[in-house]
């Protein structure tokens, strides 16, 4: 395999929370440490892979490739395993432009991406975001670029024009709610 090559099958790479970042953990370690039972892990794994496959399908139908994402699961009081955070937003996912992927890959070029990696790298080069108590303000042009990418993804995937919501609800929560509704309809 080479960098940016599509995997033959989707995979799950579990992590758990550390003080300031996520730490890789194996399924066996999850069960042995008591974080989840084997049945609960298998259920979360199945849900995650199904949700990712669905997200990839919807994304590709709209001209982008859902490359990877992060899901967070929890349990309700009655023990039901549930998804507890945003779904397929640019904060938790990476997207590439589909119509240029093959040519760029064959030429050894990075895929055209629609994610926040450029901003993460700026912070990494200008501070230690995991240790510094106060982070520098990102340049306005980077913040504008990030906003443009988020709006581009919204409009591309939903096929609707982005409008500032009239409510105070953050847009990523609105999108997550809509995706959750779509999943219930599967």
C-alpha positions in Angstrom: 0.0 0.0 0.0 1.1 3.6 -0.6 0.0 6.8 1.0 -3.6 7.9 0.1 -4.4 4.5 -1.5 -7.9 3.2 -0.8 -8.0 0.3 1.6 -9.4 -3.0 0.3 -12.0 -2.9 3.1 -13.0 -0.3 5.8 -11.2 -0.8 9.1 -11.8 0.3 12.7 -9.0 1.8 14.7 -10.3 2.2 18.3 -9.0 4.9 20.6 -9.7 6.0 24.1 -9.4 9.4 25.8 -6.2 10.4 27.5 -5.6 13.7 29.3 -5.1 15.8 26.1 -5.5 13.4 23.1 -6.8 10.1 21.9 -4.7 6.9 22.5 -4.9 3.8 20.3 -6.3 0.8 22.0 -7.0 -2.8 20.8 -10.4 -4.4 21.0 -8.9 -6.9 23.5 -7.6 -4.1 25.7 -11.0 -2.4 25.6 -12.7 -5.6 26.9 -10.0 -6.5 29.4 -9.9 -3.0 30.9 -13.7 -3.1 31.4 -14.4 -0.1 29.1 -16.9 -2.2 27.2 -18.1 -5.8 27.1 -17.3 -7.9 24.0 -20.9 -7.7 23.0 -21.1 -3.9 23.4 -17.8 -3.5 21.5 -19.1 -5.8 18.7 -22.3 -3.7 18.5 -20.4 -0.4 18.4 -18.0 -1.8 15.8 -20.9 -3.0 13.6 -22.7 0.4 13.9 -19.5 2.3 13.2 -18.7 0.3 10.0 -22.3 0.5 8.8 -22.5 4.2 9.4 -19.1 4.8 7.7 -20.2 2.8 4.6 -23.4 4.8 4.4 -21.5 8.1 4.8 -19.1 7.0 2.0 -22.0 6.2 -0.3 -23.7 9.6 0.3 -20.5 11.5 0.0 -19.5 9.8 -3.3 -22.9 10.4 -4.7 -22.2 14.1 -4.1 -18.7 14.2 -5.5 -16.6 13.8 -2.4 -14.8 10.9 -0.7 -15.3 10.3 3.0 -11.8 9.2 3.8 -12.0 8.6 7.5 -13.9 9.8 10.5 -14.3 9.5 14.3 -17.3 8.2 16.1 -18.0 8.4 19.8 -20.2 5.9 21.5 -21.7 5.7 25.0 -24.4 3.9 26.8 -27.8 5.0 28.0 -29.1 4.3 31.5 -30.8 1.1 30.2 -27.5 -0.1 28.6 -28.2 0.7 25.0 -25.1 1.5 22.9 -25.6 4.9 21.3 -23.7 7.3 19.1 -23.1 10.4 21.3 -21.4 13.0 19.2 -21.3 14.7 15.8 -21.4 12.6 12.6 -19.4 13.1 9.4 -18.7 16.8 10.1 -15.4 18.4 8.9 -14.4 18.5 12.6 -14.4 14.7 12.8 -13.9 13.6 9.2 -11.6 14.0 6.3 -13.0 14.5 2.7 -11.3 14.4 -0.7 -12.6 15.7 -4.0 -13.7 12.6 -5.9 -13.2 13.8 -9.5 -9.5 14.5 -9.1 -8.6 11.7 -6.7 -7.5 9.0 -9.3 -5.4 11.3 -11.4 -3.7 13.0 -8.4 -3.0 9.6 -6.8 -1.5 8.2 -10.0 0.7 11.3 -10.3 1.9 11.0 -6.7 0.1 14.2 -5.6 -1.8 14.7 -2.4 -5.6 14.5 -3.0 -7.5 17.8 -3.0 -8.9 17.8 0.5 -11.8 19.6 2.2 -10.8 19.3 5.8 -9.2 21.3 8.6 -5.7 19.7 8.4 -4.2 22.9 7.1 -5.3 24.8 10.2 -4.2 22.0 12.5 -0.7 22.2 10.9 -0.7 26.0 11.3 -1.3 25.6 15.1 1.2 22.8 15.3 3.9 25.1 13.7 3.0 28.1 15.8 2.4 26.7 19.3 1.9 23.5 21.2 -1.9 23.1 21.2 -1.8 20.3 23.7 0.3 22.1 26.3 0.0 25.9 25.8 -2.7 27.4 28.0 -3.3 30.3 25.5 -3.3 29.6 21.8 -2.5 32.3 19.2 -5.3 33.6 17.0 -5.2 32.0 13.6 -4.8 34.4 10.7 -8.1 35.7 9.3 -7.4 34.2 5.9 -7.1 30.7 7.4 -10.3 31.1 9.4 -12.1 32.2 6.2 -10.7 29.3 4.3 -11.9 26.9 7.0 -15.4 28.5 6.9 -15.4 28.2 3.1 -14.5 24.5 3.3 -17.3 23.8 5.9 -19.8 25.6 3.7 -18.6 23.9 0.6 -19.1 20.5 2.2 -22.5 21.4 3.5 -23.7 22.6 0.1 -22.0 19.7 -1.7 -23.4 16.9 0.5 -26.9 18.3 1.1 -27.4 19.9 -2.3 -28.7 23.0 -0.6 -27.5 26.5 -0.3 -26.0 27.3 3.0 -27.9 30.0 5.0 -27.1 31.2 8.5 -29.5 29.4 10.7 -32.1 31.6 12.4 -31.6 29.6 15.6 -28.6 29.6 17.9 -28.1 25.9 17.3 -24.6 25.2 15.9 -24.7 24.0 12.3 -22.8 20.8 13.1 -25.5 19.8 15.6 -28.2 20.4 12.9 -26.3 18.3 10.4 -25.7 15.5 12.9 -29.4 15.5 13.8 -30.3 15.2 10.1 -27.8 12.3 9.6 -29.2 10.6 12.7 -32.7 10.9 11.2 -31.5 9.5 7.9 -30.0 6.5 9.7 -33.3 5.8 11.5 -34.9 5.6 8.0 -32.4 2.9 6.8 
